[in-house]
mmCIF file of C-alpha atoms in Angstrom:
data_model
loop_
_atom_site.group_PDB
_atom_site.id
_atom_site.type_symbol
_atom_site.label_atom_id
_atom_site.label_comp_id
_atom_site.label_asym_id
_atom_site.label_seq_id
_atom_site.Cartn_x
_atom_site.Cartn_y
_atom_site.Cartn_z
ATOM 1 C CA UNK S 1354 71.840 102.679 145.553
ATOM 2 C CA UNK S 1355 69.363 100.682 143.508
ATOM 3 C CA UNK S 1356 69.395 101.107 139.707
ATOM 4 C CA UNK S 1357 66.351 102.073 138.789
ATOM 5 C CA UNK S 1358 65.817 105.713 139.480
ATOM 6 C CA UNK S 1359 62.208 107.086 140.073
ATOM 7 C CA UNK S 1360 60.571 108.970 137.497
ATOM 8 C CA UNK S 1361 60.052 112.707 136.946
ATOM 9 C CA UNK S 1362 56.737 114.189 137.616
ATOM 10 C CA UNK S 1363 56.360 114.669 133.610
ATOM 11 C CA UNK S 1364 57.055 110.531 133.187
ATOM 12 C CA UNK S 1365 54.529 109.338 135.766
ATOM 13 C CA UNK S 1366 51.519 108.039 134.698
ATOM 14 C CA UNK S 1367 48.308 109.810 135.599
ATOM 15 C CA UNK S 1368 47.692 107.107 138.586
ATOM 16 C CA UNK S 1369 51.168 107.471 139.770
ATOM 17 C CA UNK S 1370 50.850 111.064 140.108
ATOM 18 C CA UNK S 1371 47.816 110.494 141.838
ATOM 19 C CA UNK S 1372 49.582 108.086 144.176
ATOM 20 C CA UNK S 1373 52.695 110.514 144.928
ATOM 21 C CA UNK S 1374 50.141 113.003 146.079
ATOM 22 C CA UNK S 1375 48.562 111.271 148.794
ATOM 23 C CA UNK S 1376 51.578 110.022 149.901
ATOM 24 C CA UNK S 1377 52.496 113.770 150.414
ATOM 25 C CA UNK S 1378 54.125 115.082 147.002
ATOM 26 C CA UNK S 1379 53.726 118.883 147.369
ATOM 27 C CA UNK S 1380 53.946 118.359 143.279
ATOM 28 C CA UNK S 1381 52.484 115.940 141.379
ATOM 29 C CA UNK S 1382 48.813 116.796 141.848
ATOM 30 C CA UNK S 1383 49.923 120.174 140.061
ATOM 31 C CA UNK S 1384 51.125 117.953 137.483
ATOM 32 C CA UNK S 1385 48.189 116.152 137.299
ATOM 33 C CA UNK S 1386 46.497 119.751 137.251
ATOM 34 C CA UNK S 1387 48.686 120.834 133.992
ATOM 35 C CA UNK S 1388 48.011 117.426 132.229
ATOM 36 C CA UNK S 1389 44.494 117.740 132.129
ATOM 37 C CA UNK S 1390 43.262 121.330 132.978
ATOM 38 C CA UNK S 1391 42.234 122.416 129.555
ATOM 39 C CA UNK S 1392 40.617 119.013 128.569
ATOM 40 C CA UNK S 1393 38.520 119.678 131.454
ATOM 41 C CA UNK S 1394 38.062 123.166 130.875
ATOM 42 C CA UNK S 1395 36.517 122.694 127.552
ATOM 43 C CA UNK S 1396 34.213 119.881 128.897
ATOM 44 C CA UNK S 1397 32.977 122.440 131.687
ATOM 45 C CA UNK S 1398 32.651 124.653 129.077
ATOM 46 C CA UNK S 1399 30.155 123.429 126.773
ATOM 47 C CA UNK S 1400 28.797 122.047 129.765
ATOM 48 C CA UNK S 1401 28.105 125.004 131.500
ATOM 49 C CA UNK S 1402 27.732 127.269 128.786
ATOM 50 C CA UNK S 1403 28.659 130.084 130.740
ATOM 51 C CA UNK S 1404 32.534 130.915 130.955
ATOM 52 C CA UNK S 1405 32.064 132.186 134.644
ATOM 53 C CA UNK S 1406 30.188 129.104 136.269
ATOM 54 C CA UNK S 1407 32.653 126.684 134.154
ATOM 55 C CA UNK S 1408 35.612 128.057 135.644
ATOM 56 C CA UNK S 1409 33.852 127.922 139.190
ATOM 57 C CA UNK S 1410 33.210 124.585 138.766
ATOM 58 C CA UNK S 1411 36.909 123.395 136.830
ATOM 59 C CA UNK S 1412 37.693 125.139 140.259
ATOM 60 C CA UNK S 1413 35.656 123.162 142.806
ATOM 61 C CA UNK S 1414 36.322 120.449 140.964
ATOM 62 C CA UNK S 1415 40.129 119.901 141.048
ATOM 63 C CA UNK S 1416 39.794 121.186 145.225
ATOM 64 C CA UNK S 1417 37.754 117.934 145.367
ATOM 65 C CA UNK S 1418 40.078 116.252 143.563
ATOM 66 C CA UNK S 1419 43.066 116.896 145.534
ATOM 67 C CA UNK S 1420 40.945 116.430 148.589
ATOM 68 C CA UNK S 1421 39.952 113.677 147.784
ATOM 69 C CA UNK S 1422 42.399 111.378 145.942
ATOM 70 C CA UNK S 1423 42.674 109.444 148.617
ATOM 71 C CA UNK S 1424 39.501 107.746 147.535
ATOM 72 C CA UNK S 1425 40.481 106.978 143.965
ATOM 73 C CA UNK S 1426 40.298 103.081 144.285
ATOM 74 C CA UNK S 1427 41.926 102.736 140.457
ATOM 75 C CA UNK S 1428 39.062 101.063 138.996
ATOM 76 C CA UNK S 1429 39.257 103.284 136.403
ATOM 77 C CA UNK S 1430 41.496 105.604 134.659
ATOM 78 C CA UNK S 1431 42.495 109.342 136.386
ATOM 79 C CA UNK S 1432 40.871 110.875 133.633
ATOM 80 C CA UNK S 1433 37.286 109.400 134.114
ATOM 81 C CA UNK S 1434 37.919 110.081 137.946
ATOM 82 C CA UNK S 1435 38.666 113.448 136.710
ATOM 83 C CA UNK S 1436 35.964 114.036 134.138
ATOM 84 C CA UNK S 1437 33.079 112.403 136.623
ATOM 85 C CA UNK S 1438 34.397 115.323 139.295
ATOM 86 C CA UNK S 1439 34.489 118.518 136.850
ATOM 87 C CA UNK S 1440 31.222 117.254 135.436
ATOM 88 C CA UNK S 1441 29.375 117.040 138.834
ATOM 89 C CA UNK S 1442 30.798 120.216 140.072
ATOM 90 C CA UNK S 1443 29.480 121.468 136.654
ATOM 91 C CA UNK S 1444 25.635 119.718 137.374
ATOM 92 C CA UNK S 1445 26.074 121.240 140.967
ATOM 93 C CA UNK S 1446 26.742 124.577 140.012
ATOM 94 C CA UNK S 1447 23.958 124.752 137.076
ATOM 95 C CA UNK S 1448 21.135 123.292 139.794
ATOM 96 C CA UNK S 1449 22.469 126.202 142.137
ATOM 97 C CA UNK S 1450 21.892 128.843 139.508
ATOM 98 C CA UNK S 1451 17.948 127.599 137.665
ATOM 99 C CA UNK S 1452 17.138 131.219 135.974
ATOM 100 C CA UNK S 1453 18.746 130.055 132.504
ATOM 101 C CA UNK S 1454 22.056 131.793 132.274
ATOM 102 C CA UNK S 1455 22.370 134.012 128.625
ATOM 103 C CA UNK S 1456 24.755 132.701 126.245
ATOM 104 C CA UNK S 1457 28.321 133.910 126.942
ATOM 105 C CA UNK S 1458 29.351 136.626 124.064
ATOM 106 C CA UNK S 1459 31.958 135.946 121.478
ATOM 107 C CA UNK S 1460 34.100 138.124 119.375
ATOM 108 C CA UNK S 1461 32.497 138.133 116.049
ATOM 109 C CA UNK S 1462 35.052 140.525 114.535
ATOM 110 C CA UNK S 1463 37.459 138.020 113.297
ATOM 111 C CA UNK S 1464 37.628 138.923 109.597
ATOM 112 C CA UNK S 1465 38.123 135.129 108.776
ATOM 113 C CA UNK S 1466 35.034 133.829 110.693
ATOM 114 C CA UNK S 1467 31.899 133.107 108.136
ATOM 115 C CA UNK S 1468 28.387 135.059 108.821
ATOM 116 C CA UNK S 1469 26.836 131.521 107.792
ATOM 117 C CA UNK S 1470 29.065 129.202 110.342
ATOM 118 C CA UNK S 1471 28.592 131.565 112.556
ATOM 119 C CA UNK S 1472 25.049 131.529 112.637
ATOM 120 C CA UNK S 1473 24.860 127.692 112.872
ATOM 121 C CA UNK S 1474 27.385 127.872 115.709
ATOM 122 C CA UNK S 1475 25.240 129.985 117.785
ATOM 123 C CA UNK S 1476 21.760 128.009 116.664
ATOM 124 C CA UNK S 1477 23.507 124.904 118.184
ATOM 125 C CA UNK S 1478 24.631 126.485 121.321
ATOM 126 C CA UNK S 1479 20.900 127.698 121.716
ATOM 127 C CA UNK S 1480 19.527 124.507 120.953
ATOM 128 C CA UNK S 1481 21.907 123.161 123.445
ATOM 129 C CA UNK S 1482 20.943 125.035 126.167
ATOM 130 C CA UNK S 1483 17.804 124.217 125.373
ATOM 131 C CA UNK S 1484 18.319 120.922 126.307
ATOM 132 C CA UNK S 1485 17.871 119.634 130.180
ATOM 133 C CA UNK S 1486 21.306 119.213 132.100
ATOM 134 C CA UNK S 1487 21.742 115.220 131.898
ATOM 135 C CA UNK S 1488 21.582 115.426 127.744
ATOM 136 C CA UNK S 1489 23.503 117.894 127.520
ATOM 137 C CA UNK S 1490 26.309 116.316 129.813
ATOM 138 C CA UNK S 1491 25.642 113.133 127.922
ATOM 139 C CA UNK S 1492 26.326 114.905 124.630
ATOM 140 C CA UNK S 1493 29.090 117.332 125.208
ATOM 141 C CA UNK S 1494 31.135 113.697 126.368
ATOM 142 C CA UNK S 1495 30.306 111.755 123.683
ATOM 143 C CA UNK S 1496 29.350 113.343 120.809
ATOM 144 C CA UNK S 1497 32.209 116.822 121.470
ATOM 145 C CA UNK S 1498 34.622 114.969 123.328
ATOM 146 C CA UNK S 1499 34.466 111.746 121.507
ATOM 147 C CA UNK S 1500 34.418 109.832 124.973
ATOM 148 C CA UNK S 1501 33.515 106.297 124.641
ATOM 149 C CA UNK S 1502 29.499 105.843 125.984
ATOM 150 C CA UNK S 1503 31.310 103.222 128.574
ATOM 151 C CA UNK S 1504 33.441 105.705 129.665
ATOM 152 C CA UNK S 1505 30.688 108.432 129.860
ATOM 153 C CA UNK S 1506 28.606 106.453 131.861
ATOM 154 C CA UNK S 1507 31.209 105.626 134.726
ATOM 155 C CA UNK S 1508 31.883 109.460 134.482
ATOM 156 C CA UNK S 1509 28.459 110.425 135.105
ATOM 157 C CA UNK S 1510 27.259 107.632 137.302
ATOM 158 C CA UNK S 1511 24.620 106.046 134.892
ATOM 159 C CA UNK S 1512 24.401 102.894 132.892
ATOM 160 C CA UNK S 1513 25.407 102.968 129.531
ATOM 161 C CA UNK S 1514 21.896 102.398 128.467
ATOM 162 C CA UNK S 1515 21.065 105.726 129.961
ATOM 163 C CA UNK S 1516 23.656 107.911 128.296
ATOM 164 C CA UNK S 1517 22.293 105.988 125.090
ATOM 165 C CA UNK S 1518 18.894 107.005 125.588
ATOM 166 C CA UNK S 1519 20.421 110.506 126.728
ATOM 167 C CA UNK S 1520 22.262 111.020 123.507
ATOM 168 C CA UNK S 1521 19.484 109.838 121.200
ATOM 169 C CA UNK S 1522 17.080 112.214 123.009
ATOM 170 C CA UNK S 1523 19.117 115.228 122.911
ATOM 171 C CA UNK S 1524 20.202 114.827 119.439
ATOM 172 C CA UNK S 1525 16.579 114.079 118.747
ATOM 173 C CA UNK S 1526 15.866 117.382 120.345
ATOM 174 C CA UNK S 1527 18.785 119.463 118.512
ATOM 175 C CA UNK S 1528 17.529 117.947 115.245
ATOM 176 C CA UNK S 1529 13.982 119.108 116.020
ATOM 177 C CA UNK S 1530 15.408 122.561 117.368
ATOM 178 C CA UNK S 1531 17.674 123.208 114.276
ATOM 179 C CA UNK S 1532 15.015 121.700 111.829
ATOM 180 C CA UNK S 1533 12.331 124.411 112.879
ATOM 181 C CA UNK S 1534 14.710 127.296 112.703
ATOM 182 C CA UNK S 1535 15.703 125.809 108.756
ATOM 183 C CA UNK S 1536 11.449 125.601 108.119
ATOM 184 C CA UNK S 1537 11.295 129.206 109.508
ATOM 185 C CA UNK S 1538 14.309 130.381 107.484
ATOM 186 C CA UNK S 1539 13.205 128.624 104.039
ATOM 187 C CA UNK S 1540 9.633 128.336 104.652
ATOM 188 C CA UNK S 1541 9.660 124.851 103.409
ATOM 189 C CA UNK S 1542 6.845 123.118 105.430
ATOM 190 C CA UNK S 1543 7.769 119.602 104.407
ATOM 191 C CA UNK S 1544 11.457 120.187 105.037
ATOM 192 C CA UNK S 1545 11.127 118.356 108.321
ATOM 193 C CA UNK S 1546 14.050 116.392 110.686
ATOM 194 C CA UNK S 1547 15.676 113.840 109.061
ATOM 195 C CA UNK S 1548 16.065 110.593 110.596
ATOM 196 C CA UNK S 1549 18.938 108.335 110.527
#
């Protein structure tokens, strides 16, 4: 017997998990699953806006991933492998449904949650789904997630010059958005978008 045993499913690095699986490890892509399943909830989230179509797509996008790992070629890490999937499933799902989806509901009730936040929470959802599906995909990585443009771009298939342009455009457009509803609020006609 050699020394060195082989590591639990909870040791093994993302890749080796990855690499147990298509060897045939009934196992470790359900590790991989339990690692990274709310990460990539929340990015399908904000990306989808809608809690039904994000969970359809967090869905079809770990059956791709397990179908196809074999095609992983490791020239980047799981997680941007994973993140590029959910995020296309999420783009694929969105394209599929076109009438704008409402904003999901939330539970307002909670005693502790301010009237005010609350309000700008919901402005900035609307002025996210105002914006067109590549900005907001753009945005929800790097700006929500704090996922490094580099990173972004290999996850969404674009140059990192495009998720630059992406992020300065939709921010642009979220200032503008947010800026308007302050001027209608205050009726302040100078009160105008700030640039930085």
């Amino acid at each position: 017997m050699g020394s060195a045993t082989p590591l639990t499913l909870a040791e093994a690095s993302d890749s080796d998990l990855l690499a147990r699986h298509v060897a045939g490890d009934d196992h470790a892509f359900g590790e991989l699953f339990r690692r990274h399943k709310d990460r990539m909830w929340a990015v399908a989230l904000r990306t989808c806006r809608d809690p039904e179509i994000a969970a359809d797509a967090v869905q079809d996008g770990f059956i791709s991933a397990f179908r196809r790992a074999g095609s992983f070629r490791g020239e980047s890490a799981v997680t941007t492998w994973l993140h590029r999937i959910i995020v296309n499933a999420c783009l694929d799902r969105l394209r599929r449904i076109r009438p704008t989806t409402q904003l999901p509901e939330y539970d307002l009730s909670d005693p502790r949650d301010h009237h005010a936040s609350t309000e700008v929470r919901l402005d900035i959802e609307e002025a996210m789904a105002r914006l067109p599906d590549g900005q907001r995909a753009a945005l929800v990585l790097v700006d929500m997630h704090g996922v490094p443009v580099a990173e972004a771009a290999a996850i969404l298939g674009v140059a990192e010059g495009t998720i630059k342009s992406r992020c300065a455009r939709g921010r642009a457009a979220l200032a503008e958005h947010l800026g308007l509803r302050t001027t209608e609020r205050t009726r302040e006609p100078d009160a105008g978008p700030e640039t930085s």
